[in-house]
PDB file of C-alpha atoms and ligand atoms in Angstrom:
ATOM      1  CA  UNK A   1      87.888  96.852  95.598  1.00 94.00           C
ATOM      2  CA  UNK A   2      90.163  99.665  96.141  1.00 97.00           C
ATOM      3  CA  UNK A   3      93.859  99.694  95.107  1.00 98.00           C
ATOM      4  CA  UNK A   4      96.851 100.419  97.260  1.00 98.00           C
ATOM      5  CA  UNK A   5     100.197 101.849  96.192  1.00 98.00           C
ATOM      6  CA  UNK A   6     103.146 102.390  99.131  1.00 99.00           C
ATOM      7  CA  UNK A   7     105.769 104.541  98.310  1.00 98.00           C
ATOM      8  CA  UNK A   8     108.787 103.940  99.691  1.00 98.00           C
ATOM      9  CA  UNK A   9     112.321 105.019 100.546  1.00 98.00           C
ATOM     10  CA  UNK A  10     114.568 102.659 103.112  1.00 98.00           C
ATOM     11  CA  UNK A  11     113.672  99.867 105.684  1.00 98.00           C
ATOM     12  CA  UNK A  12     109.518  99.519 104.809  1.00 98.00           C
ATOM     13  CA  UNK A  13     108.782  98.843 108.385  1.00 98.00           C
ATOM     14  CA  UNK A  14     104.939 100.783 108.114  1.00 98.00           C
ATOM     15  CA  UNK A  15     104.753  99.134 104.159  1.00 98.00           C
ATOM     16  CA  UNK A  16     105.108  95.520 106.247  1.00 98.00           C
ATOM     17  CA  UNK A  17     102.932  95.794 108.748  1.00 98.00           C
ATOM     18  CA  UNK A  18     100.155  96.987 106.471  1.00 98.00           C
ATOM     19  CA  UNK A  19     100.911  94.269 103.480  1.00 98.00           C
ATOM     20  CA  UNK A  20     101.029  91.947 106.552  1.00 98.00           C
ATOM     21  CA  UNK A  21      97.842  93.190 107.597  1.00 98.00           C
ATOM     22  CA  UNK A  22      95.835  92.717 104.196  1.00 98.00           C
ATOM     23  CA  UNK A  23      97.064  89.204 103.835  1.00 98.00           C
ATOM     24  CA  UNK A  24      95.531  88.493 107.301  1.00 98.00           C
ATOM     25  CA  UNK A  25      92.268  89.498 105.256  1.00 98.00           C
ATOM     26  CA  UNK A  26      92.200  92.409 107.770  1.00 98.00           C
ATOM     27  CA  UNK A  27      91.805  95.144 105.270  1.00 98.00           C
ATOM     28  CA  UNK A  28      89.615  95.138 101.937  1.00 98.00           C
ATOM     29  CA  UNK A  29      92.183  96.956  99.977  1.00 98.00           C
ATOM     30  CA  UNK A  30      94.356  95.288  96.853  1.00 98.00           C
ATOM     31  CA  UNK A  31      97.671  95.762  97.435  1.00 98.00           C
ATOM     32  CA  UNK A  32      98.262  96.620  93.952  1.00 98.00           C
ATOM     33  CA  UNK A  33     102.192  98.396  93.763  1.00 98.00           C
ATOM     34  CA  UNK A  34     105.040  99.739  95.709  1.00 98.00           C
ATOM     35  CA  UNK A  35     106.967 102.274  94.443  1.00 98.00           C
ATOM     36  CA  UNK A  36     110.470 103.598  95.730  1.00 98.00           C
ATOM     37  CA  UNK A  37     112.785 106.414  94.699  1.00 98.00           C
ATOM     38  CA  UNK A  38     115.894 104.066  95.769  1.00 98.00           C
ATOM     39  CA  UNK A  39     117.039 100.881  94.106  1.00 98.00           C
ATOM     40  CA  UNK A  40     118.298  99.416  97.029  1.00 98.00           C
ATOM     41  CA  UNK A  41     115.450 100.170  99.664  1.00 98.00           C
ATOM     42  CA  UNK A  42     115.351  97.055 102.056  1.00 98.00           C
ATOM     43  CA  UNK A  43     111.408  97.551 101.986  1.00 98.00           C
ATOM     44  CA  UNK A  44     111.563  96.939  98.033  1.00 98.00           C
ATOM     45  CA  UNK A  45     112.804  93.347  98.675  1.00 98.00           C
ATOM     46  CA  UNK A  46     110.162  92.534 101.409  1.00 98.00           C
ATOM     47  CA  UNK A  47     107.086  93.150  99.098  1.00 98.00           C
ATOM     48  CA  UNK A  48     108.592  90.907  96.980  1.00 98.00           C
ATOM     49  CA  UNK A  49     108.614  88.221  99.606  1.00 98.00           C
ATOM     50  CA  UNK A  50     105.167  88.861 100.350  1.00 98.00           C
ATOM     51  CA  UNK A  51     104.315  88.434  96.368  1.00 98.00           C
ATOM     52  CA  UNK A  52     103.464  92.419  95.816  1.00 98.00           C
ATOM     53  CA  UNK A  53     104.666  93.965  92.451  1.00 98.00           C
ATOM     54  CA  UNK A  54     107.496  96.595  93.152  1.00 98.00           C
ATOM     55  CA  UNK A  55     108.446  99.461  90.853  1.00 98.00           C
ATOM     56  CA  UNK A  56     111.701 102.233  91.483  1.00 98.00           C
ATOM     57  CA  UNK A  57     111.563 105.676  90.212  1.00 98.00           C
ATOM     58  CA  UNK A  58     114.918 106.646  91.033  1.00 97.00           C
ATOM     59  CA  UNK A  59     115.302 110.106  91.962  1.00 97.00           C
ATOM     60  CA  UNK A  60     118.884 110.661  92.338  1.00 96.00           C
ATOM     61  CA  UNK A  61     120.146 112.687  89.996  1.00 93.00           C
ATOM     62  CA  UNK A  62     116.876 113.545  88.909  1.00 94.00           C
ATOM     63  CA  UNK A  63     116.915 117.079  87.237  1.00 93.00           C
ATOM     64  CA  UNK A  64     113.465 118.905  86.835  1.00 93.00           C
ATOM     65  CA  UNK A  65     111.174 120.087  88.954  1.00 95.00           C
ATOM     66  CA  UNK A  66     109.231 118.339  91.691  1.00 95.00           C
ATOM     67  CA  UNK A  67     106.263 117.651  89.656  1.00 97.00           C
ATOM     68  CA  UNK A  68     108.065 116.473  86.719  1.00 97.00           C
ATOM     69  CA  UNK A  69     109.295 113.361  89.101  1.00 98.00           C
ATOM     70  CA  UNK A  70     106.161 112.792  90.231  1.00 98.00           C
ATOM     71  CA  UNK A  71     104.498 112.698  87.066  1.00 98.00           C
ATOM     72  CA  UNK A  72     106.541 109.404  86.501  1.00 98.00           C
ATOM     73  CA  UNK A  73     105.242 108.407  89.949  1.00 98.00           C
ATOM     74  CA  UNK A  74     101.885 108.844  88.493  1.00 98.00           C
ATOM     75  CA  UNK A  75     102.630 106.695  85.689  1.00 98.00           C
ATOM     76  CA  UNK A  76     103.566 103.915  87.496  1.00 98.00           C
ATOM     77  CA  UNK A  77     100.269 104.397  89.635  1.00 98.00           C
ATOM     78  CA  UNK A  78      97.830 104.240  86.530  1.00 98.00           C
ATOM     79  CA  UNK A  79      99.727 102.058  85.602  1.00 98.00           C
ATOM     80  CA  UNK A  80      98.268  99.844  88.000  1.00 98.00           C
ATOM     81  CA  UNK A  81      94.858 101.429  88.168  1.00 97.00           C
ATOM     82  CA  UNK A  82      95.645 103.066  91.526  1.00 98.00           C
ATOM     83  CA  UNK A  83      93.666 106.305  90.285  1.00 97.00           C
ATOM     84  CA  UNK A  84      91.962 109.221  92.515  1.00 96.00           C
ATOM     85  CA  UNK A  85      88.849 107.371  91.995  1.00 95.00           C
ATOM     86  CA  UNK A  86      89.598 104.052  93.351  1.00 95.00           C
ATOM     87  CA  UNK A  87      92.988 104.075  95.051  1.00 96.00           C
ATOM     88  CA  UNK A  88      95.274 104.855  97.992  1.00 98.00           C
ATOM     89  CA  UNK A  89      98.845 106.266  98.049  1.00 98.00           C
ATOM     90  CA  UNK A  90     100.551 105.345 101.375  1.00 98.00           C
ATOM     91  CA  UNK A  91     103.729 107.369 102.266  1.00 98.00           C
ATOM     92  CA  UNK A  92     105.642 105.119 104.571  1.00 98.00           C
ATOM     93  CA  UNK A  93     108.920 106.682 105.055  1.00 97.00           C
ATOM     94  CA  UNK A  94     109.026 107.861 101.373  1.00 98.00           C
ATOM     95  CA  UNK A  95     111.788 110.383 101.690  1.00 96.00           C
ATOM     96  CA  UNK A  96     110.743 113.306  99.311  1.00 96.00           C
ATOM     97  CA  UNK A  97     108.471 115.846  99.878  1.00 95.00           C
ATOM     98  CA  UNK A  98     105.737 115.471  96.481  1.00 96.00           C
ATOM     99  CA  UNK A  99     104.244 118.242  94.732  1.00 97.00           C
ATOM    100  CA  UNK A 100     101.337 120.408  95.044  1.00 97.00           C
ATOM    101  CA  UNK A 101     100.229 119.097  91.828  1.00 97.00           C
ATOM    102  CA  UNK A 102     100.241 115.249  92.628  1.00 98.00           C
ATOM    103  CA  UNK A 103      98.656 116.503  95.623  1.00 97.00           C
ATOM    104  CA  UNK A 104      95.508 118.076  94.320  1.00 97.00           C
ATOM    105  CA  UNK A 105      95.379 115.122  92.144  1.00 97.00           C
ATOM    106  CA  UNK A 106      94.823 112.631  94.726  1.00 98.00           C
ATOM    107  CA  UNK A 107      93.214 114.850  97.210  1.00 96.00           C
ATOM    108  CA  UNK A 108      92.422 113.073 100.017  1.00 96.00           C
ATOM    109  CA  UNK A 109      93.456 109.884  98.690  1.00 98.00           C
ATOM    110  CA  UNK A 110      97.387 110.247  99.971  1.00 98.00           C
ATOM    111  CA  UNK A 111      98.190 109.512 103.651  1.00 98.00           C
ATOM    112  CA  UNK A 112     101.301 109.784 105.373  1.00 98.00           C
ATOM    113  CA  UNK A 113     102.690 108.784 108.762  1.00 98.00           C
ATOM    114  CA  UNK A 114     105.025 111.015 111.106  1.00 98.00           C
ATOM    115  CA  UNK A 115     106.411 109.754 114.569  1.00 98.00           C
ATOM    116  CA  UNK A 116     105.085 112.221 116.460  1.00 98.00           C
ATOM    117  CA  UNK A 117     101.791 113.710 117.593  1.00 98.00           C
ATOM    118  CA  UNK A 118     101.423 116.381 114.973  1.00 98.00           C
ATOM    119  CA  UNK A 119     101.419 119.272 114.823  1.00 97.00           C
ATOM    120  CA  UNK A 120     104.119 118.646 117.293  1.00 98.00           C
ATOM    121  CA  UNK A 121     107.698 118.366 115.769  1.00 98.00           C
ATOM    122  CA  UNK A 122     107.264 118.164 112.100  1.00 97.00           C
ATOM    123  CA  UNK A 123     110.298 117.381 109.554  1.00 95.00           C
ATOM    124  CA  UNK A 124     112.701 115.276 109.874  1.00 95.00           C
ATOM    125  CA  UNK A 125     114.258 113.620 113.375  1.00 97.00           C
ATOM    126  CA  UNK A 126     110.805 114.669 115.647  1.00 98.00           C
ATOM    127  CA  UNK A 127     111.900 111.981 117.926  1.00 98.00           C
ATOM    128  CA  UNK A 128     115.725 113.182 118.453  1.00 98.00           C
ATOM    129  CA  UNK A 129     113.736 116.632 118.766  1.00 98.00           C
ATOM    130  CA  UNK A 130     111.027 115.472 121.150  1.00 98.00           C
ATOM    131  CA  UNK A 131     113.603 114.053 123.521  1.00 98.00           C
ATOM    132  CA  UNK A 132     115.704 117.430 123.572  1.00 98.00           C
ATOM    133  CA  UNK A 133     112.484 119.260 124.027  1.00 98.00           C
ATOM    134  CA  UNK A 134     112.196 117.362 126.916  1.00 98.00           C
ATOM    135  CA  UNK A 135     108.331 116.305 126.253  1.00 98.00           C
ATOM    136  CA  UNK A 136     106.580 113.689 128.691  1.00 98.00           C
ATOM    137  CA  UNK A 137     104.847 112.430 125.566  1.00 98.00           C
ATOM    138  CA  UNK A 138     105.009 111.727 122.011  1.00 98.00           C
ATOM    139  CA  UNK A 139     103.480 109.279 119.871  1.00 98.00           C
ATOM    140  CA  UNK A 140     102.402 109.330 115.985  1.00 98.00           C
ATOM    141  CA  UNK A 141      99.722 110.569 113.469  1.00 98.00           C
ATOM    142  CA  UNK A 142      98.655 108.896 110.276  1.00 98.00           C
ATOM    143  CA  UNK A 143      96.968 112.430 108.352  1.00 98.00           C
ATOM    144  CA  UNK A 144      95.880 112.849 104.947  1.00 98.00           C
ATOM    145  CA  UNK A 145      98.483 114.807 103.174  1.00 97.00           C
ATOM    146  CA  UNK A 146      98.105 118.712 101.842  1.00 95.00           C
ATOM    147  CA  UNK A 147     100.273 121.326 100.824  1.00 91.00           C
ATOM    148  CA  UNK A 148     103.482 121.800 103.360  1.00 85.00           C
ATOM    149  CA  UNK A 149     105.415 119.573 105.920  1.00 89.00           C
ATOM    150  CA  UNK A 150     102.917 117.216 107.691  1.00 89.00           C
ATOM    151  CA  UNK A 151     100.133 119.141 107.437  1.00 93.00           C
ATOM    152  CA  UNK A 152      96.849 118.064 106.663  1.00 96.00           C
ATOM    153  CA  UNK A 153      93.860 116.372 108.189  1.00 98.00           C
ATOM    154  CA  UNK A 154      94.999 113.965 111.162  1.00 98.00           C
ATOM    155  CA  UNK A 155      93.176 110.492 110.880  1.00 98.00           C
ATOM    156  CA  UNK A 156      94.873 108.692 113.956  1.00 98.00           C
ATOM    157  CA  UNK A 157      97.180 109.609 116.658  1.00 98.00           C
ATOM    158  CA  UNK A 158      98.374 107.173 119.297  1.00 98.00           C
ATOM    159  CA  UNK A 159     100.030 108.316 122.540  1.00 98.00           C
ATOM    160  CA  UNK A 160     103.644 106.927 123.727  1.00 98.00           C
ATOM    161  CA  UNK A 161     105.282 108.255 127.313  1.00 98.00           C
ATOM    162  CA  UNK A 162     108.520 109.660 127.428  1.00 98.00           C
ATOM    163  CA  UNK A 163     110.720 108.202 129.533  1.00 98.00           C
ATOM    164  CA  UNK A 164     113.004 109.971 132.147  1.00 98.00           C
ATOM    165  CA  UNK A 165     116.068 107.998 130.266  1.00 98.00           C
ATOM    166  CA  UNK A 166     114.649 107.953 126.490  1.00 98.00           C
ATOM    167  CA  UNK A 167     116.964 108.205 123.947  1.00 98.00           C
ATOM    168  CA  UNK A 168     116.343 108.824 120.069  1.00 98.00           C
ATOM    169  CA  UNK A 169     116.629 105.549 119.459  1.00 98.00           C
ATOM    170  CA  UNK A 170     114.708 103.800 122.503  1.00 98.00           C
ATOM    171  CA  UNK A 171     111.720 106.215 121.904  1.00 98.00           C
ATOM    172  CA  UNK A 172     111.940 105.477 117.818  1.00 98.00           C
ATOM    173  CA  UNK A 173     111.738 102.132 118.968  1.00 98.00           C
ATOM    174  CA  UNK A 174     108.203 102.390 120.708  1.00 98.00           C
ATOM    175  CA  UNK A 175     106.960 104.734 118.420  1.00 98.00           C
ATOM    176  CA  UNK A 176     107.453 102.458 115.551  1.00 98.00           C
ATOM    177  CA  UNK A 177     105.452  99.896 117.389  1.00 98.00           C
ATOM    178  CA  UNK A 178     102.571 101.725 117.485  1.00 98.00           C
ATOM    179  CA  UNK A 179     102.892 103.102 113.989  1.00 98.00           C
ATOM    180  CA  UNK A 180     102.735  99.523 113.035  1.00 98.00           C
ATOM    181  CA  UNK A 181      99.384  99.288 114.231  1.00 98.00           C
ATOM    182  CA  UNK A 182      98.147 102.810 113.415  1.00 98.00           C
ATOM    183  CA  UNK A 183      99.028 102.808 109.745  1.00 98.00           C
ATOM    184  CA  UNK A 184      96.953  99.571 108.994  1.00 98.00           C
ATOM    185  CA  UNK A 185      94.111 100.770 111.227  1.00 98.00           C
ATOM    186  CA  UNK A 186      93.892 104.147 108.778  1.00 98.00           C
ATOM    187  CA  UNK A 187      94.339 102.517 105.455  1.00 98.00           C
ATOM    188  CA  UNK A 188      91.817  99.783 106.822  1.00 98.00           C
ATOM    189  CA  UNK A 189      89.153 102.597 107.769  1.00 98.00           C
ATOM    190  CA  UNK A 190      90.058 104.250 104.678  1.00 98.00           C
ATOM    191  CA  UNK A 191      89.423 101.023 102.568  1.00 98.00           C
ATOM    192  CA  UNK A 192      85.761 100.773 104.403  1.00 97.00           C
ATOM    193  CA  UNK A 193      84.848 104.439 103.800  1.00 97.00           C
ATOM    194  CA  UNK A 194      84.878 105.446 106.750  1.00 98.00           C
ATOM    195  CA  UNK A 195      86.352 108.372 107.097  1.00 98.00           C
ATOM    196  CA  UNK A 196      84.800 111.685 106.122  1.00 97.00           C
ATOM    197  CA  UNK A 197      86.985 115.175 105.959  1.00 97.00           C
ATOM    198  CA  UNK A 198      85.560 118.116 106.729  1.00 96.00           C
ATOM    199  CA  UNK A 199      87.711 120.891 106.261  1.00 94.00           C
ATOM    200  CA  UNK A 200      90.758 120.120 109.042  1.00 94.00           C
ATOM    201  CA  UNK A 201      88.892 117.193 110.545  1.00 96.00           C
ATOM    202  CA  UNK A 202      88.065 113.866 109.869  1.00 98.00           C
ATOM    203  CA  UNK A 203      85.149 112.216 111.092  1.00 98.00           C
ATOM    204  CA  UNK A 204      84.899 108.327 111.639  1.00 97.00           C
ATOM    205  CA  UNK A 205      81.582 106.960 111.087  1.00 95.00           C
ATOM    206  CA  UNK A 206      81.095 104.027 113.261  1.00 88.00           C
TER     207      UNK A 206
HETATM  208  C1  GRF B   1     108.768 105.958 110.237  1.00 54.25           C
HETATM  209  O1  GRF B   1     109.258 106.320 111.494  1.00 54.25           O
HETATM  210  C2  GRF B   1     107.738 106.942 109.764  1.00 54.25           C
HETATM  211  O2  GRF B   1     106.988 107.494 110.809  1.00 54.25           O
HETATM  212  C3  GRF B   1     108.565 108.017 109.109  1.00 54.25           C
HETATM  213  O3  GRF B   1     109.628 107.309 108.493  1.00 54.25           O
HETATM  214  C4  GRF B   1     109.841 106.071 109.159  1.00 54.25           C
HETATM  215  C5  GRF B   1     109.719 104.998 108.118  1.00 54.25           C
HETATM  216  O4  GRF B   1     110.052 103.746 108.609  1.00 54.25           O
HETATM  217  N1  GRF B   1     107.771 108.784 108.197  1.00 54.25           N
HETATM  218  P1  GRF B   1     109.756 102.454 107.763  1.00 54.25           P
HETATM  219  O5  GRF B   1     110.459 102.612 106.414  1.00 54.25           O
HETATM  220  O6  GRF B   1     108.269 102.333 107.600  1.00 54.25           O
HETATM  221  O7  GRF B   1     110.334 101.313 108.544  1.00 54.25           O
END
Protein backbone atom coordinates (compact mmCIF):
# COMPACT_ATOMS: atom_id res chain seq x y z
CA UNK A 1 0.00 0.00 0.00
CA UNK A 2 0.86 3.54 -0.36
CA UNK A 3 2.11 5.77 2.50
CA UNK A 4 0.71 9.06 3.65
CA UNK A 5 2.54 11.91 5.34
CA UNK A 6 0.34 15.33 6.39
CA UNK A 7 2.19 18.22 7.04
CA UNK A 8 0.94 20.42 9.26
CA UNK A 9 0.90 23.86 10.87
CA UNK A 10 -2.21 24.84 13.43
CA UNK A 11 -5.77 23.36 14.02
CA UNK A 12 -5.47 19.94 11.50
CA UNK A 13 -9.05 20.26 10.57
CA UNK A 14 -8.32 18.70 6.62
CA UNK A 15 -5.43 16.16 8.50
CA UNK A 16 -8.79 14.87 10.65
CA UNK A 17 -11.12 14.40 8.33
CA UNK A 18 -8.79 12.42 6.10
CA UNK A 19 -7.14 10.20 9.14
CA UNK A 20 -10.88 9.89 10.03
CA UNK A 21 -11.57 8.82 6.69
CA UNK A 22 -8.85 5.94 6.37
CA UNK A 23 -9.87 4.46 9.65
CA UNK A 24 -13.44 4.16 8.21
CA UNK A 25 -11.44 1.81 5.70
CA UNK A 26 -12.52 4.46 3.14
CA UNK A 27 -9.15 5.03 1.64
CA UNK A 28 -6.31 2.34 0.87
CA UNK A 29 -3.57 4.58 1.96
CA UNK A 30 -1.25 3.96 5.35
CA UNK A 31 -1.31 6.77 7.26
CA UNK A 32 2.25 6.50 7.94
CA UNK A 33 3.48 10.28 9.62
CA UNK A 34 2.51 13.79 10.30
CA UNK A 35 4.86 16.28 10.30
CA UNK A 36 4.53 20.00 11.62
CA UNK A 37 6.82 23.01 11.66
CA UNK A 38 5.14 24.08 15.17
CA UNK A 39 5.42 22.30 18.48
CA UNK A 40 2.27 23.27 19.66
CA UNK A 41 -0.04 22.68 16.51
CA UNK A 42 -3.51 21.50 17.93
CA UNK A 43 -3.56 19.04 14.81
CA UNK A 44 -0.22 17.38 16.25
CA UNK A 45 -2.18 16.22 19.36
CA UNK A 46 -5.22 14.82 17.37
CA UNK A 47 -3.12 12.26 15.31
CA UNK A 48 -2.00 11.16 18.37
CA UNK A 49 -5.49 10.41 19.54
CA UNK A 50 -6.19 8.67 16.48
CA UNK A 51 -2.82 6.42 17.09
CA UNK A 52 -0.74 8.14 13.98
CA UNK A 53 3.05 8.77 14.61
CA UNK A 54 3.73 12.63 14.73
CA UNK A 55 7.08 14.29 14.06
CA UNK A 56 7.92 18.51 14.40
CA UNK A 57 10.48 20.13 12.33
CA UNK A 58 10.42 23.37 13.89
CA UNK A 59 11.03 26.13 11.66
CA UNK A 60 11.22 29.10 13.76
CA UNK A 61 14.28 30.43 13.88
CA UNK A 62 15.35 28.32 11.23
CA UNK A 63 18.33 29.98 9.32
CA UNK A 64 19.17 28.58 5.75
CA UNK A 65 17.54 28.47 2.84
CA UNK A 66 14.18 26.97 1.96
CA UNK A 67 15.50 23.77 0.78
CA UNK A 68 17.82 23.25 3.53
CA UNK A 69 14.48 22.99 5.90
CA UNK A 70 12.96 20.85 3.78
CA UNK A 71 15.65 18.52 3.40
CA UNK A 72 14.97 17.68 7.16
CA UNK A 73 11.33 17.36 6.08
CA UNK A 74 12.55 14.79 3.74
CA UNK A 75 14.27 12.98 6.35
CA UNK A 76 11.56 12.52 8.43
CA UNK A 77 9.55 11.27 5.26
CA UNK A 78 12.10 8.39 4.35
CA UNK A 79 12.19 8.02 7.36
CA UNK A 80 8.98 6.45 7.22
CA UNK A 81 9.20 5.13 3.70
CA UNK A 82 6.90 7.88 2.39
CA UNK A 83 9.20 8.10 -0.87
CA UNK A 84 8.24 9.52 -4.53
CA UNK A 85 7.69 6.01 -5.41
CA UNK A 86 5.15 4.92 -3.00
CA UNK A 87 3.90 7.89 -1.00
CA UNK A 88 1.74 11.00 -0.58
CA UNK A 89 2.57 14.39 1.02
CA UNK A 90 -0.69 16.16 2.06
CA UNK A 91 -0.40 19.95 2.78
CA UNK A 92 -3.26 20.68 5.09
CA UNK A 93 -2.78 24.11 6.28
CA UNK A 94 1.05 23.64 6.45
CA UNK A 95 2.04 27.25 6.68
CA UNK A 96 5.31 27.53 4.57
CA UNK A 97 5.66 27.74 1.13
CA UNK A 98 8.36 24.41 0.23
CA UNK A 99 10.97 24.50 -2.25
CA UNK A 100 11.34 23.95 -5.83
CA UNK A 101 13.63 21.23 -4.99
CA UNK A 102 11.31 19.10 -2.63
CA UNK A 103 8.98 19.83 -5.30
CA UNK A 104 10.55 18.17 -8.27
CA UNK A 105 11.30 15.47 -5.90
CA UNK A 106 7.88 14.42 -5.26
CA UNK A 107 6.41 15.56 -8.46
CA UNK A 108 3.07 14.88 -8.51
CA UNK A 109 3.04 13.13 -5.36
CA UNK A 110 2.35 16.54 -3.10
CA UNK A 111 -1.22 17.93 -2.91
CA UNK A 112 -2.42 20.86 -1.27
CA UNK A 113 -5.79 22.38 -0.42
CA UNK A 114 -6.80 26.23 -0.78
CA UNK A 115 -10.35 27.61 0.22
CA UNK A 116 -11.15 28.90 -2.80
CA UNK A 117 -11.84 27.93 -6.40
CA UNK A 118 -8.39 28.44 -7.80
CA UNK A 119 -7.06 30.20 -9.68
CA UNK A 120 -9.33 32.54 -7.92
CA UNK A 121 -7.77 34.33 -4.83
CA UNK A 122 -4.56 32.62 -4.14
CA UNK A 123 -2.33 33.35 -0.86
CA UNK A 124 -3.29 33.81 2.17
CA UNK A 125 -7.02 35.08 3.55
CA UNK A 126 -8.93 34.13 -0.14
CA UNK A 127 -12.02 34.00 1.88
CA UNK A 128 -11.69 37.60 3.69
CA UNK A 129 -10.71 38.49 -0.08
CA UNK A 130 -13.57 36.71 -1.81
CA UNK A 131 -16.10 38.44 0.41
CA UNK A 132 -14.58 42.04 -0.34
CA UNK A 133 -14.50 41.10 -3.95
CA UNK A 134 -17.93 40.72 -3.58
CA UNK A 135 -18.08 37.14 -5.49
CA UNK A 136 -21.52 35.13 -5.58
CA UNK A 137 -19.35 32.04 -5.25
CA UNK A 138 -16.40 30.47 -3.83
CA UNK A 139 -15.59 27.12 -2.80
CA UNK A 140 -12.14 25.05 -2.69
CA UNK A 141 -9.57 23.08 -4.83
CA UNK A 142 -7.45 20.17 -3.73
CA UNK A 143 -4.38 20.55 -6.81
CA UNK A 144 -1.21 18.86 -7.06
CA UNK A 145 1.42 21.29 -6.08
CA UNK A 146 4.21 23.01 -8.61
CA UNK A 147 6.39 25.80 -8.55
CA UNK A 148 4.55 29.22 -7.18
CA UNK A 149 1.47 30.06 -4.93
CA UNK A 150 -1.32 27.46 -5.57
CA UNK A 151 -0.52 26.64 -8.77
CA UNK A 152 -0.53 23.41 -10.22
CA UNK A 153 -2.86 20.80 -11.59
CA UNK A 154 -6.46 21.12 -9.89
CA UNK A 155 -7.79 17.57 -8.83
CA UNK A 156 -11.18 18.70 -7.16
CA UNK A 157 -13.06 21.82 -6.76
CA UNK A 158 -16.37 22.05 -4.92
CA UNK A 159 -18.70 25.05 -5.26
CA UNK A 160 -20.05 27.11 -2.04
CA UNK A 161 -22.62 30.33 -2.60
CA UNK A 162 -21.88 33.51 -1.24
CA UNK A 163 -24.21 34.86 0.79
CA UNK A 164 -25.66 38.47 0.64
CA UNK A 165 -24.51 38.71 4.57
CA UNK A 166 -21.22 36.38 4.48
CA UNK A 167 -18.62 37.26 6.56
CA UNK A 168 -14.90 35.86 6.62
CA UNK A 169 -15.68 33.79 9.13
CA UNK A 170 -19.32 32.42 8.20
CA UNK A 171 -18.02 31.65 4.62
CA UNK A 172 -14.61 29.91 6.22
CA UNK A 173 -17.05 28.07 8.02
CA UNK A 174 -18.81 26.38 4.92
CA UNK A 175 -15.87 26.19 3.02
CA UNK A 176 -14.17 24.10 5.55
CA UNK A 177 -17.06 21.74 5.38
CA UNK A 178 -16.63 20.92 2.10
CA UNK A 179 -12.86 20.79 2.24
CA UNK A 180 -13.49 18.10 4.72
CA UNK A 181 -14.94 16.03 2.20
CA UNK A 182 -12.85 17.10 -0.82
CA UNK A 183 -9.45 16.43 0.68
CA UNK A 184 -10.28 12.69 1.51
CA UNK A 185 -12.04 12.25 -1.83
CA UNK A 186 -8.45 13.36 -3.64
CA UNK A 187 -6.07 11.49 -1.46
CA UNK A 188 -8.65 8.49 -1.78
CA UNK A 189 -8.56 8.73 -5.76
CA UNK A 190 -5.00 9.32 -5.48
CA UNK A 191 -4.47 6.12 -3.30
CA UNK A 192 -6.54 4.05 -6.18
CA UNK A 193 -4.56 5.51 -9.11
CA UNK A 194 -6.81 7.19 -10.45
CA UNK A 195 -5.80 10.17 -11.41
CA UNK A 196 -3.67 10.83 -14.47
CA UNK A 197 -1.90 14.48 -15.18
CA UNK A 198 -1.50 15.61 -18.32
CA UNK A 199 0.24 18.68 -18.51
CA UNK A 200 -2.35 21.29 -16.48
CA UNK A 201 -5.07 18.68 -16.23
CA UNK A 202 -5.90 15.78 -14.47
CA UNK A 203 -7.93 13.14 -15.75
CA UNK A 204 -10.06 10.72 -13.49
CA UNK A 205 -10.39 7.36 -14.82
CA UNK A 206 -13.62 5.94 -13.75
C1 LIG B 1 -7.79 25.36 5.43
O1 LIG B 1 -8.74 26.36 5.25
C2 LIG B 1 -7.04 25.09 4.16
O2 LIG B 1 -7.82 25.28 3.01
C3 LIG B 1 -5.94 26.11 4.19
O3 LIG B 1 -5.58 26.19 5.56
C4 LIG B 1 -6.68 25.80 6.38
C5 LIG B 1 -6.19 24.68 7.24
O4 LIG B 1 -7.12 24.29 8.19
N1 LIG B 1 -4.86 25.72 3.34
P1 LIG B 1 -6.91 22.98 9.03
O5 LIG B 1 -5.57 23.10 9.75
O6 LIG B 1 -6.94 21.81 8.09
O7 LIG B 1 -8.05 22.94 10.01
Amino acid sequence: MQKLAILISGRGSNMEAILKSIKRKKIPIVPAVIISNKPNAAGLKIAQRLGVKTEVVESSGFKGERWDYDKKIVVVLEKYAVTPKNGLVCLAGFMRIISPQFIRKYKNHIMNIHPALLPSFPGLHAQRQTVEYGSKFSGCTVHFVEDGIDTGPIIIQDVVKVKDDDTEESLSKRILAKEHKIYPEAVRLYAKGKIKVSGRRTIIKS
